Amino acid sequence: MFAISLGDDGAELTPLLPWQAEEFLAHIDRGREFIGAHVGLPDVVTDLATARAHLVRYAEKTAQDAGYLYGIRVDGLLVGGVMFRIFDTENELAEAGCWVEPGYAGRGLVTRACRVIIDWAIERRGIHRVEWHVSSANTPSIAVARRLGMSRDGVLRQSYPYRGKRADMEVWSVLAPEWRAAKSA
């Protein structure tokens, strides 16, 4: 299995695979309330069977080149993740997402991990547009989109039913030429 360094603080990006379901569940349990404030992952991953099913679903998406799931580790401990929920090479479009445990928020881990996967998608896979869909109330995730050089395309008002309420969903994106220009600057 590969691990990509995210800096000199012991952070790495690694695949998340079905055989890691117990570790994945323990990670979600540690951050369940914090992660679940804006992201539905803790509602999907509730026990070992659902943790394994989620990882199998992404392994199948990866095999079909339709989605990817990676773990963020610090000194070997799984503390967050990034993903391509959608990965469409035919239309050159991907949608990235993320989550992190509360004790590891604010360290730049998600931004660094997203830079790695977005750069790979654009430079190696020919993706032209990477989107970031985020609840308008999720200010930390919006800050990541900004740090990644994304532009806010718009707000889908009350489009996201989440835990009995309707939330506004913002769509942010970065285009391949913008990504490359920012890297060169």
C-alpha positions as a printed NumPy array, in Angstrom:
array([[  0.   ,   0.   ,   0.   ],
       [  1.263,   3.492,  -0.769],
       [  1.571,   6.448,   1.565],
       [  2.149,  10.   ,   0.361],
       [  3.724,  12.403,   2.834],
       [  1.699,  15.532,   3.556],
       [  4.567,  17.363,   5.252],
       [  7.049,  17.019,   8.053],
       [  4.474,  16.539,  10.826],
       [  3.956,  12.79 ,  10.34 ],
       [  0.857,  13.257,   8.163],
       [  0.298,  10.916,   5.234],
       [ -2.337,  10.176,   2.622],
       [ -3.185,   6.492,   2.145],
       [ -5.958,   4.47 ,   0.49 ],
       [ -8.869,   3.354,   2.652],
       [ -9.684,  -0.273,   1.869],
       [-12.331,  -2.771,   3.031],
       [ -9.899,  -4.712,   5.24 ],
       [ -9.511,  -1.528,   7.317],
       [-13.195,  -1.441,   8.341],
       [-12.539,  -1.795,  12.096],
       [-10.029,   1.038,  12.07 ],
       [-12.362,   3.155,   9.924],
       [-15.278,   2.589,  12.32 ],
       [-13.124,   3.464,  15.36 ],
       [-12.07 ,   6.673,  13.594],
       [-15.669,   7.631,  12.784],
       [-16.704,   6.839,  16.368],
       [-13.997,   9.171,  17.726],
       [-15.269,  12.066,  15.607],
       [-18.919,  11.102,  15.12 ],
       [-20.519,  14.261,  16.536],
       [-17.993,  16.696,  15.042],
       [-17.918,  15.071,  11.603],
       [-21.688,  14.638,  11.57 ],
       [-22.359,  18.341,  12.125],
       [-22.218,  18.849,   8.341],
       [-21.273,  15.526,   6.741],
       [-23.534,  12.473,   6.554],
       [-20.747,   9.896,   6.854],
       [-21.43 ,   9.12 ,  10.551],
       [-25.077,   8.422,   9.663],
       [-23.96 ,   5.874,   7.054],
       [-21.154,   4.25 ,   9.067],
       [-22.796,   3.053,  12.272],
       [-21.286,  -0.39 ,  12.889],
       [-18.687,  -2.764,  11.475],
       [-20.973,  -4.034,   8.706],
       [-21.813,  -0.54 ,   7.45 ],
       [-18.168,   0.55 ,   7.743],
       [-17.112,  -2.404,   5.606],
       [-19.964,  -1.802,   3.137],
       [-18.935,   1.83 ,   2.714],
       [-15.318,   0.878,   2.067],
       [-16.392,  -1.883,  -0.348],
       [-18.58 ,   0.609,  -2.228],
       [-15.591,   2.905,  -2.695],
       [-13.318,   0.   ,  -3.651],
       [-15.849,  -0.836,  -6.368],
       [-16.014,   2.809,  -7.464],
       [-12.205,   2.868,  -7.616],
       [-12.187,  -0.309,  -9.714],
       [-14.618,   1.421, -12.093],
       [-12.555,   4.656, -12.042],
       [-15.659,   6.422, -10.735],
       [-14.634,   7.481,  -7.213],
       [-11.741,   7.352,  -4.779],
       [-11.371,   7.328,  -0.989],
       [ -8.194,   8.129,   0.947],
       [ -7.337,   8.29 ,   4.612],
       [ -5.39 ,  11.04 ,   6.313],
       [ -3.071,   9.582,   8.926],
       [ -0.906,  11.28 ,  11.519],
       [  1.839,   9.045,  12.888],
       [ -0.108,   6.072,  11.523],
       [ -3.436,   6.974,  13.173],
       [ -6.41 ,   7.45 ,  10.84 ],
       [ -7.735,  10.962,  11.633],
       [ -9.625,  12.048,   8.516],
       [-10.165,  11.508,   4.859],
       [-10.565,  12.983,   1.428],
       [-12.397,  11.589,  -1.512],
       [-13.643,  11.969,  -5.004],
       [-17.342,  11.261,  -4.561],
       [-17.671,  11.644,  -8.321],
       [-14.858,  10.986, -10.764],
       [-15.978,  11.259, -14.394],
       [-13.111,  11.129, -16.885],
       [-15.454,  11.215, -19.881],
       [-16.806,  14.628, -18.864],
       [-13.545,  15.62 , -17.125],
       [-15.39 ,  16.36 , -13.873],
       [-14.741,  15.339, -10.27 ],
       [-16.311,  16.243,  -6.949],
       [-13.979,  16.267,  -3.953],
       [-14.972,  15.999,  -0.312],
       [-13.428,  15.65 ,   3.132],
       [-13.82 ,  15.08 ,   6.851],
       [-11.521,  15.161,   9.873],
       [-11.655,  14.346,  13.583],
       [-12.023,  17.376,  15.88 ],
       [ -8.577,  17.037,  17.463],
       [ -6.944,  17.334,  14.048],
       [ -9.007,  20.174,  12.578],
       [ -7.234,  23.441,  11.882],
       [ -3.843,  21.867,  11.097],
       [ -4.104,  22.127,   7.309],
       [ -4.315,  18.353,   6.89 ],
       [ -7.416,  18.43 ,   4.689],
       [ -6.07 ,  21.243,   2.517],
       [ -2.749,  19.44 ,   2.006],
       [ -4.465,  16.133,   1.228],
       [ -6.867,  17.796,  -1.195],
       [ -3.981,  19.475,  -2.996],
       [ -2.472,  16.046,  -3.62 ],
       [ -5.634,  14.443,  -4.996],
       [ -6.717,  17.48 ,  -7.028],
       [ -3.283,  17.804,  -8.577],
       [ -3.338,  14.104,  -9.479],
       [ -6.831,  14.406, -10.979],
       [ -5.924,  17.418, -13.111],
       [ -2.342,  16.628, -14.091],
       [ -2.457,  12.843, -14.385],
       [ -6.076,  12.053, -15.186],
       [ -7.139,  15.014, -17.322],
       [ -9.91 ,  16.294, -15.076],
       [-10.879,  19.828, -16.142],
       [-13.235,  20.813, -13.302],
       [-13.074,  19.817,  -9.639],
       [-16.131,  20.717,  -7.596],
       [-16.588,  21.119,  -3.848],
       [-20.161,  20.919,  -2.49 ],
       [-20.513,  22.266,   1.03 ],
       [-23.228,  23.361,   3.423],
       [-23.242,  27.159,   3.77 ],
       [-22.958,  26.626,   7.532],
       [-19.728,  24.61 ,   7.214],
       [-17.279,  27.51 ,   7.402],
       [-14.158,  25.34 ,   7.907],
       [-14.876,  23.445,   4.682],
       [-15.552,  26.698,   2.829],
       [-12.176,  27.926,   4.071],
       [-10.554,  24.809,   2.566],
       [-12.213,  25.547,  -0.788],
       [-10.807,  29.076,  -0.669],
       [ -7.309,  27.864,   0.237],
       [ -7.486,  25.466,  -2.708],
       [ -8.084,  28.42 ,  -5.024],
       [-11.681,  27.516,  -5.753],
       [-14.333,  30.003,  -6.774],
       [-17.865,  29.951,  -5.425],
       [-20.134,  29.173,  -8.348],
       [-23.343,  29.679,  -6.438],
       [-25.688,  28.629,  -3.669],
       [-28.367,  25.996,  -4.065],
       [-30.883,  27.313,  -1.574],
       [-32.381,  24.745,   0.804],
       [-31.322,  21.953,  -1.548],
       [-29.767,  19.636,   1.016],
       [-32.094,  17.793,   3.41 ],
       [-29.971,  16.894,   6.407],
       [-31.183,  15.523,   9.708],
       [-34.67 ,  16.935,   9.378],
       [-33.707,  20.382,   8.111],
       [-33.022,  21.824,   4.679],
       [-29.604,  23.436,   4.272],
       [-28.213,  25.729,   1.623],
       [-25.498,  24.012,  -0.397],
       [-22.671,  26.009,  -1.937],
       [-20.89 ,  24.815,  -5.055],
       [-17.232,  25.771,  -5.387],
       [-14.908,  24.751,  -8.197],
       [-11.466,  25.058,  -9.661],
       [-10.718,  24.616, -13.356],
       [ -7.547,  23.005, -14.648],
       [ -6.11 ,  26.272, -16.1  ],
       [ -6.758,  28.076, -12.795],
       [ -5.107,  25.236, -10.847],
       [ -2.045,  25.32 , -13.055],
       [ -1.782,  29.13 , -12.923],
       [ -1.954,  29.087,  -9.122],
       [  0.765,  26.402,  -8.951],
       [  3.009,  28.481, -11.201],
       [  2.543,  31.673,  -9.174]])
